[in-house]
Tab-separated table of C-alpha atoms in Angstrom:
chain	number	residue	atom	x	y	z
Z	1	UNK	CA	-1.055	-25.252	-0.406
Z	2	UNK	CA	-3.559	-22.726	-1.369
Z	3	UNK	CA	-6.926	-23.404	-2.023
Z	4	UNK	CA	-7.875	-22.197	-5.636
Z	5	UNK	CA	-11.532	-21.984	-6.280
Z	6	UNK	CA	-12.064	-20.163	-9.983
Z	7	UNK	CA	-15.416	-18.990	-11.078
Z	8	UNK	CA	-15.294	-18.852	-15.055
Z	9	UNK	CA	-16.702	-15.799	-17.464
Z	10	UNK	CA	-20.336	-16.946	-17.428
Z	11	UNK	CA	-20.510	-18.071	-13.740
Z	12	UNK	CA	-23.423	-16.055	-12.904
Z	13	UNK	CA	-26.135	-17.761	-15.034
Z	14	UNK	CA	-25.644	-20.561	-12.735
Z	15	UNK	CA	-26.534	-18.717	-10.051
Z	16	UNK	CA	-29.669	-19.949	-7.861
Z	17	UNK	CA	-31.963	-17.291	-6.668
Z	18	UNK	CA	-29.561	-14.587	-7.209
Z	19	UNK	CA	-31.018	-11.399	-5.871
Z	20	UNK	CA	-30.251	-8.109	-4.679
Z	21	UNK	CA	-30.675	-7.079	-0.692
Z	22	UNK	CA	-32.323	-4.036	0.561
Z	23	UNK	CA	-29.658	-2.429	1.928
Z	24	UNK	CA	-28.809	1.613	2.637
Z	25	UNK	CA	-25.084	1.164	3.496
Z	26	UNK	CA	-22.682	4.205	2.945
Z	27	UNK	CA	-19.796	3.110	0.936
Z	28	UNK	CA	-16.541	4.315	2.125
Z	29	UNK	CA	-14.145	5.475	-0.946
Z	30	UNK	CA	-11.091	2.680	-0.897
Z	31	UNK	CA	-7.191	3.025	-1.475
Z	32	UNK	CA	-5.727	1.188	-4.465
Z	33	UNK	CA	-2.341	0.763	-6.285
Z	34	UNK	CA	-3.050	0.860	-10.213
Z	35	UNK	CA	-0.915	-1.159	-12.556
Z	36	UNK	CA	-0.541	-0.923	-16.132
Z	37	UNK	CA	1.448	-3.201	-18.841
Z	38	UNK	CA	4.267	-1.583	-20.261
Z	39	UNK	CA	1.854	-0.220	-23.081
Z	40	UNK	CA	-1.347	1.423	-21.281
Z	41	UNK	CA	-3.463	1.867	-24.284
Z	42	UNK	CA	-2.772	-2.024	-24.793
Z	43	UNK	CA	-5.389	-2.413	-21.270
Z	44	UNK	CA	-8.185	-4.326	-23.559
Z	45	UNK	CA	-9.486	-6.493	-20.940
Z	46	UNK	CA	-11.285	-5.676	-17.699
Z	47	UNK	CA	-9.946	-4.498	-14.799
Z	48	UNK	CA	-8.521	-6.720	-12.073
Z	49	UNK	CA	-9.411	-5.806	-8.745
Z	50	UNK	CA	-7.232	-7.832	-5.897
Z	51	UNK	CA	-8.185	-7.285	-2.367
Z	52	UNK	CA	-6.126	-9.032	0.516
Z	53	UNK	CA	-7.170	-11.135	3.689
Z	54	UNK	CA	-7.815	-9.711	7.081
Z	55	UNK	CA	-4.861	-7.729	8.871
Z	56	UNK	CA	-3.455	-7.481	5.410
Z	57	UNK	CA	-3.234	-4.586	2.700
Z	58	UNK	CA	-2.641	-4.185	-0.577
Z	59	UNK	CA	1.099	-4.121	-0.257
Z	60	UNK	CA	0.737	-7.721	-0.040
Z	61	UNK	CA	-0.224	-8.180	-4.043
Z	62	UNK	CA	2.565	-6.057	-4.826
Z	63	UNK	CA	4.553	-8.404	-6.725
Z	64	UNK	CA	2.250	-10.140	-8.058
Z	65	UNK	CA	0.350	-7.448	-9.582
Z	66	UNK	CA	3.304	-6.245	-11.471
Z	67	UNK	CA	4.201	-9.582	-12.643
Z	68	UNK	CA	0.368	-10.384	-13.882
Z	69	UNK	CA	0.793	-6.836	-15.892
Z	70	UNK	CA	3.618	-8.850	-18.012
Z	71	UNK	CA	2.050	-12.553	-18.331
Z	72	UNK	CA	-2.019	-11.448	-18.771
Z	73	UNK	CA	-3.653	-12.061	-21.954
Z	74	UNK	CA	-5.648	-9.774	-22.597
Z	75	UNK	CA	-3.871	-7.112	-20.796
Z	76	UNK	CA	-5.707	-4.954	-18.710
Z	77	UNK	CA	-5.586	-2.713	-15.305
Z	78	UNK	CA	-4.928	-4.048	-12.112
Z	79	UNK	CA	-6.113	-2.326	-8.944
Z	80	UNK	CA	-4.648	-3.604	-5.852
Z	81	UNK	CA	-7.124	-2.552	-2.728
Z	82	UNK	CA	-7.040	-1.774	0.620
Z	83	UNK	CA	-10.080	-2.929	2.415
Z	84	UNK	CA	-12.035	-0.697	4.543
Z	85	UNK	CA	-10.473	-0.293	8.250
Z	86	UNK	CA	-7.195	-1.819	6.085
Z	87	UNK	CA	-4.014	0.293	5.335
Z	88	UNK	CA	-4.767	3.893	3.755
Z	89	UNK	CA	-8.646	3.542	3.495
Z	90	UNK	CA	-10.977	4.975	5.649
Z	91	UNK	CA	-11.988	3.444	9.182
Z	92	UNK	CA	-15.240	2.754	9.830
Z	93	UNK	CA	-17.427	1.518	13.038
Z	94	UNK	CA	-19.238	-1.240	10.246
Z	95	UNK	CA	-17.654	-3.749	9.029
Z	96	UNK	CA	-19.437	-6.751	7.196
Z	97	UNK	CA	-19.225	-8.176	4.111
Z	98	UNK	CA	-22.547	-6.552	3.244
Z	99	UNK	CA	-19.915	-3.211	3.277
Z	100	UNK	CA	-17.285	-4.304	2.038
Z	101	UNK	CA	-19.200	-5.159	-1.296
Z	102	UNK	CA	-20.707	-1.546	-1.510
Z	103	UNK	CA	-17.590	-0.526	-1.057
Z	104	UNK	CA	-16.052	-2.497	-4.156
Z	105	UNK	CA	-19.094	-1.199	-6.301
Z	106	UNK	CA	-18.212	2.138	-5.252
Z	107	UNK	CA	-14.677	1.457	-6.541
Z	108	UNK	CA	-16.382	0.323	-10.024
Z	109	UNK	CA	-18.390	3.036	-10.229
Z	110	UNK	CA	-15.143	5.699	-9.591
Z	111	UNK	CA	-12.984	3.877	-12.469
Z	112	UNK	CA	-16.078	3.638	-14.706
Z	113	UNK	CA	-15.542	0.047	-15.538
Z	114	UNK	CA	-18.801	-1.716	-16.815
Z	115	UNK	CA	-17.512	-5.118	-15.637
Z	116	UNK	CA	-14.327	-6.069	-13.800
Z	117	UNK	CA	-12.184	-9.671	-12.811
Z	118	UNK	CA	-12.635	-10.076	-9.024
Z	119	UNK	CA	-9.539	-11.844	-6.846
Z	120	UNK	CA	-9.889	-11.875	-3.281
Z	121	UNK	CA	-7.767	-13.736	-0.379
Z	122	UNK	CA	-9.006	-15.299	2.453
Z	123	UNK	CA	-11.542	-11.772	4.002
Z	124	UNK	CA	-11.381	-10.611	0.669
Z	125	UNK	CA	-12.134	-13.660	-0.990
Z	126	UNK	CA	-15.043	-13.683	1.075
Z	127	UNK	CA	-15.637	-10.412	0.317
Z	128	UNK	CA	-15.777	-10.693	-3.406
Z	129	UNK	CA	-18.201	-14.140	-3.318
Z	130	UNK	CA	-20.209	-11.725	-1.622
Z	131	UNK	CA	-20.008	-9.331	-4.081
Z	132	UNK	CA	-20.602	-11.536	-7.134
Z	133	UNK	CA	-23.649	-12.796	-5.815
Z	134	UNK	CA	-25.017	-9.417	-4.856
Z	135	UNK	CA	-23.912	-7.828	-8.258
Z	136	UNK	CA	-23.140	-10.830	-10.464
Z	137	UNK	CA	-23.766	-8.590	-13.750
Z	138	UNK	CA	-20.803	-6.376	-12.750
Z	139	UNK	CA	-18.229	-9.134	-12.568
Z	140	UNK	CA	-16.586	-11.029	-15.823
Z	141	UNK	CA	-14.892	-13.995	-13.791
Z	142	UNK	CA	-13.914	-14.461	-10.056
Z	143	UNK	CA	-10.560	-16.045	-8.596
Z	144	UNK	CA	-11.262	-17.078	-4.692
Z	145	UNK	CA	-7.950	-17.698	-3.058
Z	146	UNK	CA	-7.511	-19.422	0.155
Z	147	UNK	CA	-11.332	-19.406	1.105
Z	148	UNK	CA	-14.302	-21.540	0.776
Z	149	UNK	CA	-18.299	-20.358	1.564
Z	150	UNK	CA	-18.514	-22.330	4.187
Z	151	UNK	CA	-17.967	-21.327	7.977
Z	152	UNK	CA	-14.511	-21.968	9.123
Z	153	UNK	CA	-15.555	-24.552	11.877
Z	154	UNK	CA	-12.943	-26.202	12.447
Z	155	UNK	CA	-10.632	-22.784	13.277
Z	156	UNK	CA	-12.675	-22.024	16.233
Z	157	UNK	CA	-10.323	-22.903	18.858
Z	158	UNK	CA	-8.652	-19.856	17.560
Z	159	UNK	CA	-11.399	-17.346	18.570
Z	160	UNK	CA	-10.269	-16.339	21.519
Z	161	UNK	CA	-6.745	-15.339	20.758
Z	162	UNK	CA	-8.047	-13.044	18.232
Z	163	UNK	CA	-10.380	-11.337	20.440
Z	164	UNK	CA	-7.339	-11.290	22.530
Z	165	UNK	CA	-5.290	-9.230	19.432
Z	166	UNK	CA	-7.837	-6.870	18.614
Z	167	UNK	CA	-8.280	-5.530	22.695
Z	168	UNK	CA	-4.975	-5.479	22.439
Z	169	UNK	CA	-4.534	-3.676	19.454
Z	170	UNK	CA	-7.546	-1.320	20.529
Z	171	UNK	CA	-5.904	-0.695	23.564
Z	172	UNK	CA	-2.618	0.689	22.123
Z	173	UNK	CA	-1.419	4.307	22.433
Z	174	UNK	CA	1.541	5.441	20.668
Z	175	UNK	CA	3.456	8.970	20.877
Z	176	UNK	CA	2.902	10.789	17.743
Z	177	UNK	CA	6.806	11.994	18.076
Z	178	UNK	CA	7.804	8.559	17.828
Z	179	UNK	CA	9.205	7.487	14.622
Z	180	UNK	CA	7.855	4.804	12.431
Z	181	UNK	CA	10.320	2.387	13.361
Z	182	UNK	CA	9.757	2.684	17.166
Z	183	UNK	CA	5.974	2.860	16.602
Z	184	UNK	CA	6.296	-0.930	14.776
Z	185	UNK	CA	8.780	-1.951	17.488
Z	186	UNK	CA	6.465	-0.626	20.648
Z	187	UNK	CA	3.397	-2.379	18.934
Z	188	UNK	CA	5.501	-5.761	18.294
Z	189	UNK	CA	6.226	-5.968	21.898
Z	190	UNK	CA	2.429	-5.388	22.469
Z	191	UNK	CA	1.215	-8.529	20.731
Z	192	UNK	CA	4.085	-10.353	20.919
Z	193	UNK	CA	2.592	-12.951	23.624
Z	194	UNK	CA	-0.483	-13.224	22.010
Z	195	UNK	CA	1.039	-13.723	18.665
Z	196	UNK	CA	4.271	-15.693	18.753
Z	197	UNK	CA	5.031	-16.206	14.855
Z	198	UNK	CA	6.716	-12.997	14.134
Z	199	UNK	CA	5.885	-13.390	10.473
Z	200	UNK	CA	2.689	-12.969	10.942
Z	201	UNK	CA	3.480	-9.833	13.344
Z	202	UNK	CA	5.197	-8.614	10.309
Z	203	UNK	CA	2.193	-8.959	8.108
Z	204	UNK	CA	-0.298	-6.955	10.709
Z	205	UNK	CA	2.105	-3.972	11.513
Z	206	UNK	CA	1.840	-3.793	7.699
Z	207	UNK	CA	-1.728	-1.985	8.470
Z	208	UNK	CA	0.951	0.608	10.830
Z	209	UNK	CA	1.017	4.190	9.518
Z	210	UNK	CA	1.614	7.674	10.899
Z	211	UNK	CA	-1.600	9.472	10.486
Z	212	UNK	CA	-1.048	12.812	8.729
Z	213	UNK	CA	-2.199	15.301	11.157
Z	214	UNK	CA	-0.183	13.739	14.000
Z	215	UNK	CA	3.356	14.959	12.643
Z	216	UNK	CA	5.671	12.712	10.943
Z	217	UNK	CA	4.343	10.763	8.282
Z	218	UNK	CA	4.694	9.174	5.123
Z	219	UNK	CA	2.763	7.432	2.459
Z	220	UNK	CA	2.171	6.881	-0.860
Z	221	UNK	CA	-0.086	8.977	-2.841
Z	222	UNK	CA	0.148	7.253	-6.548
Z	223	UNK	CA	1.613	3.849	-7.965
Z	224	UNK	CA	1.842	2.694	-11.904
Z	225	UNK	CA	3.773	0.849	-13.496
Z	226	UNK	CA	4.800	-2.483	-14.450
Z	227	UNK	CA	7.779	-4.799	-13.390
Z	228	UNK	CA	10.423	-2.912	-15.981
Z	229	UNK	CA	9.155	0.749	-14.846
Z	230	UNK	CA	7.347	1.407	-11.471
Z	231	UNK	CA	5.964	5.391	-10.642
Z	232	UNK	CA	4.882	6.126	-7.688
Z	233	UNK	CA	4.583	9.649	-5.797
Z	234	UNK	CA	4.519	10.178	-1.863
Z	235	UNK	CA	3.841	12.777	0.493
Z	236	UNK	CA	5.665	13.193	3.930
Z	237	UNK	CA	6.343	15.597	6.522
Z	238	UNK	CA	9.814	16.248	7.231
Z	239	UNK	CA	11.834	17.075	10.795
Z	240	UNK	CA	14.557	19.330	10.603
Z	241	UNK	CA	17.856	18.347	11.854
Z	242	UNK	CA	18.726	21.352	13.707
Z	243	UNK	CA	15.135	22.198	14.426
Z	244	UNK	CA	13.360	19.196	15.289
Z	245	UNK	CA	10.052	20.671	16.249
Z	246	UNK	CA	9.763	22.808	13.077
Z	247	UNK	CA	7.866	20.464	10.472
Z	248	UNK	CA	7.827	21.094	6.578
Z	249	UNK	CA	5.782	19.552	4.074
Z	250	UNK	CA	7.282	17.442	1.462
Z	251	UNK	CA	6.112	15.516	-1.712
Z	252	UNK	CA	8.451	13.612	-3.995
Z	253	UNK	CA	7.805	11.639	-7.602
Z	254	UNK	CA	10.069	8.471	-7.869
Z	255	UNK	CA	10.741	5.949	-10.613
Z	256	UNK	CA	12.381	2.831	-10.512
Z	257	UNK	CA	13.630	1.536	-13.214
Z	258	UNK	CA	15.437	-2.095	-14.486
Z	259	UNK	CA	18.361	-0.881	-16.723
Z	260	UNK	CA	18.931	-3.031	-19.447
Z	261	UNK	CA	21.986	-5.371	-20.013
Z	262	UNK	CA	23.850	-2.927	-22.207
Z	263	UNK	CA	23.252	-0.305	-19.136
Z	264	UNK	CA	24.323	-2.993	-16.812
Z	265	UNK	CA	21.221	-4.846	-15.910
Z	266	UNK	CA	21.150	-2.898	-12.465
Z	267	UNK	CA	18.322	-0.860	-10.773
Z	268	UNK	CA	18.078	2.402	-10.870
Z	269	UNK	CA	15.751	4.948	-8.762
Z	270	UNK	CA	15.411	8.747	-9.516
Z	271	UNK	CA	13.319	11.084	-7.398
Z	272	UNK	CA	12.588	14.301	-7.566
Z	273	UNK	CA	11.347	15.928	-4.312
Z	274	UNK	CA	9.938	19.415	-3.458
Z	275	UNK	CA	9.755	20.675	0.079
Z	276	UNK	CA	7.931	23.436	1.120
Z	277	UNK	CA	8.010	25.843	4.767
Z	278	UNK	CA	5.934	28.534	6.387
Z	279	UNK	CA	2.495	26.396	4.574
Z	280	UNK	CA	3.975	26.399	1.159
Z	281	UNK	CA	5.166	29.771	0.893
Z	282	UNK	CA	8.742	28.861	0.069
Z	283	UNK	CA	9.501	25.591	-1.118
Z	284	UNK	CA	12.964	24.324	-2.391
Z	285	UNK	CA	13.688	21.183	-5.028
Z	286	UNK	CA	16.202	18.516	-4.943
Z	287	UNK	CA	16.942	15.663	-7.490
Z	288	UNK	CA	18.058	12.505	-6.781
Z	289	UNK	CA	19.241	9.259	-8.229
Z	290	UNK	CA	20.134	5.781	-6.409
Z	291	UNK	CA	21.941	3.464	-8.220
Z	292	UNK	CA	22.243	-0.592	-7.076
Z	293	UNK	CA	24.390	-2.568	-7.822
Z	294	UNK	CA	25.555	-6.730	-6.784
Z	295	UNK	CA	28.434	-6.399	-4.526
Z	296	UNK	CA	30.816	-9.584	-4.112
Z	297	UNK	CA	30.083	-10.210	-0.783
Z	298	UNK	CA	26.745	-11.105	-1.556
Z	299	UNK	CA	24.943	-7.453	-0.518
Z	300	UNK	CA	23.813	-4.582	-2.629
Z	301	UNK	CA	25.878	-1.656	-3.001
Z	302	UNK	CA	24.271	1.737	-3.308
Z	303	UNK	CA	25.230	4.990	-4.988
Z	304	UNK	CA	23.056	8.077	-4.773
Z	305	UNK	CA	23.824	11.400	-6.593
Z	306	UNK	CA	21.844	14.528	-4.923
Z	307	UNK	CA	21.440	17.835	-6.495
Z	308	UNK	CA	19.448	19.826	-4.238
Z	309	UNK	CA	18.165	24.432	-4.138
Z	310	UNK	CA	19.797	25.847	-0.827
Z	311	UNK	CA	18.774	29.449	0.255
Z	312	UNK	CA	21.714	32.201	0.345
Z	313	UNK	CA	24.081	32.342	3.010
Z	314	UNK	CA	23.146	28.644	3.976
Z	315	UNK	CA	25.169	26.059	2.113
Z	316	UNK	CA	26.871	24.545	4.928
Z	317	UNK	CA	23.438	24.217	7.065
Z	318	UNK	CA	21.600	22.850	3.940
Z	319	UNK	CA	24.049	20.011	3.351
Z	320	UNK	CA	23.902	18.835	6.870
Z	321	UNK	CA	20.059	18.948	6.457
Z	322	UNK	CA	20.305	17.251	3.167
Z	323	UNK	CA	22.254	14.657	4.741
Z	324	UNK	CA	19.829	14.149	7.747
Z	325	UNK	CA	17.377	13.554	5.239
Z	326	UNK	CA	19.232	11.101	3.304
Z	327	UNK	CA	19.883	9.036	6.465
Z	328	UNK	CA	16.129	8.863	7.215
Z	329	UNK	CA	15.633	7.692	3.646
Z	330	UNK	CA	17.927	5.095	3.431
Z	331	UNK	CA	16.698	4.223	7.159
Z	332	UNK	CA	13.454	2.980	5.614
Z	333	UNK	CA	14.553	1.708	2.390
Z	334	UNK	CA	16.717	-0.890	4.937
Z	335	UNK	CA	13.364	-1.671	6.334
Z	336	UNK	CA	11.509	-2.164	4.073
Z	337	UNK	CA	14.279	-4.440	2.025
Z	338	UNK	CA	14.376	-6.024	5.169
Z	339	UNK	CA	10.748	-6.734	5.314
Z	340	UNK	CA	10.871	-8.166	1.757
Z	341	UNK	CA	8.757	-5.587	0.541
Z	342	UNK	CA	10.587	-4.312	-2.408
């Protein structure tokens, strides 16, 4: 069981010697995941900022986030983060918690919030005690998850093994040509005898992405929305089928949607995706729209519908490309079902 330690709206003025630290640390600017209840303007209360425990990101609050956007009274925003040196935000040589606070004001500052509701797991539980004390007239209320303030003693015998994972880790190199699924699978192998529950191999190749000036890559630019409607936009770089070292630049907006019970009850995802060649000269459009749907044999059955621009003289080529395409992006929808992600 979790260990739930709640500091209430007025925690501060209990406070002993509450103070703020000399300090000239250089915040580093932090990806987040925004979401909003189903009415935006209906945001009274202030924002939630989640961050997740070490090795995590903020992929890990997913669901919750979108179900607190339907159950929270007052509503308000909720900004799941990555931590510095954590999924999409930037890497830095520092670490501490001293940072990591900066860091969070930083965030504060960007959204212009005047005060914000603090959850943190485990690191970032830490992480936000930290920053509560240091800035206690930012923060409305706290939720610690999973942490105390005390040193973790009595997990010392496991030391070691985690220097053990992060030489490891350090000392990986991976092919930029390889593709995301054989960069996770070449990097599982890697710490596989130094970390046997393959759960929690799961959870750190979370932190895996394709940087993008090394190729292929993929990531998410934007996310909004709440458990009924979810926006988000990505950017990618695609590889032809029939000219795999010739690279074009893609971008797509998505929306998933829960269709009501008159519309079947199903989910529904529509995308609309632009990609452009020779840097952005000429860029094409597509449309697309997934349909799932309960099979009886337990699975999910999926429909997609594509409409997609082809250039003169090219249908046949364009439909294998489309195609290609297609396969890659059902490819990593598997995944990531399979990863209990989505």
């Amino acid at each position: 069981m979790a260990r739930l330690m709640r500091f209430l709206p007025g925690f501060s003025n209990s406070v002993v010697n509450s103070r703020h630290l000399s300090h000239n640390i250089q915040p580093v600017k932090l990806s987040y995941d925004e979401y909003l209840p189903k009415d935006p303007q209906s945001a009274s209360g202030a924002p939630l900022l989640i961050m997740h425990g070490l090795f995590g990101s903020r992929q890990n609050w997913r669901g919750i986030s979108k179900r607190l956007t339907q159950v929270l009274n007052p509503s308000r925003r909720i900004l799941s983060i990555d931590g510095r040196n954590h999924g999409l935000s930037p890497h830095a040589s520092e670490h501490t918690y001293q940072h990591m606070a900066e860091d969070v004001k930083e965030l504060i500052r960007d959204i212009g919030a005047e005060k914000v509701v603090v959850l943190g797991h485990s690191m970032g539980g830490r992480c936000m005690m930290y920053f509560a004390l240091e800035y206690p007239e930012l923060v409305e209320s706290a939720v610690i998850v999973d942490i105390s303030p005390f040193s973790n003693i009595h997990f010392a015998g496991s030391t070691e093994a985690m220097s053990d994972l992060l030489r490891t880790l350090q000392g990986i190199t991976i092919d930029p040509s390889l593709s995301p699924s054989a960069a996770r699978k070449l990097v599982d192998e890697e710490i596989s005898s130094i970390m046997t529950d393959k759960a929690t191999r799961d959870f750190i190749l979370l932190n895996l992405y394709k940087d993008e000036n090394s190729g292929l890559d993929f990531y998410i630019t934007s996310d909004t929305g709440n458990a009924d409607h979810w926006k988000y936009s990505v950017s990618y770089t695609e590889k032809l089928a029939y000219w795999p070292h010739w690279l074009n630049r893609g971008e797509a907006e998505i929306s998933v949607r829960k269709l009501s019970a008159a519309d079947g009850g199903n989910l529904s995802v529509d995308s609309t995706h632009k990609t452009c060649f020779f840097y952005g000269f000429y860029c094409l459009r597509a449309e697309g729209s997934f349909l799932f749907t309960p099979s009886k044999s337990g699975g999910t059955h999926v429909v997609e519908t594509v409409h997609y621009q082809c250039p003169p003289f090219l249908g046949r080529f364009c439909r294998a490309e489309v195609q290609f395409q297609r396969n890659a992006i059902m490819n990593n929808l598997s995944y990531q079902f399979n990863r209990h992600l989505l």
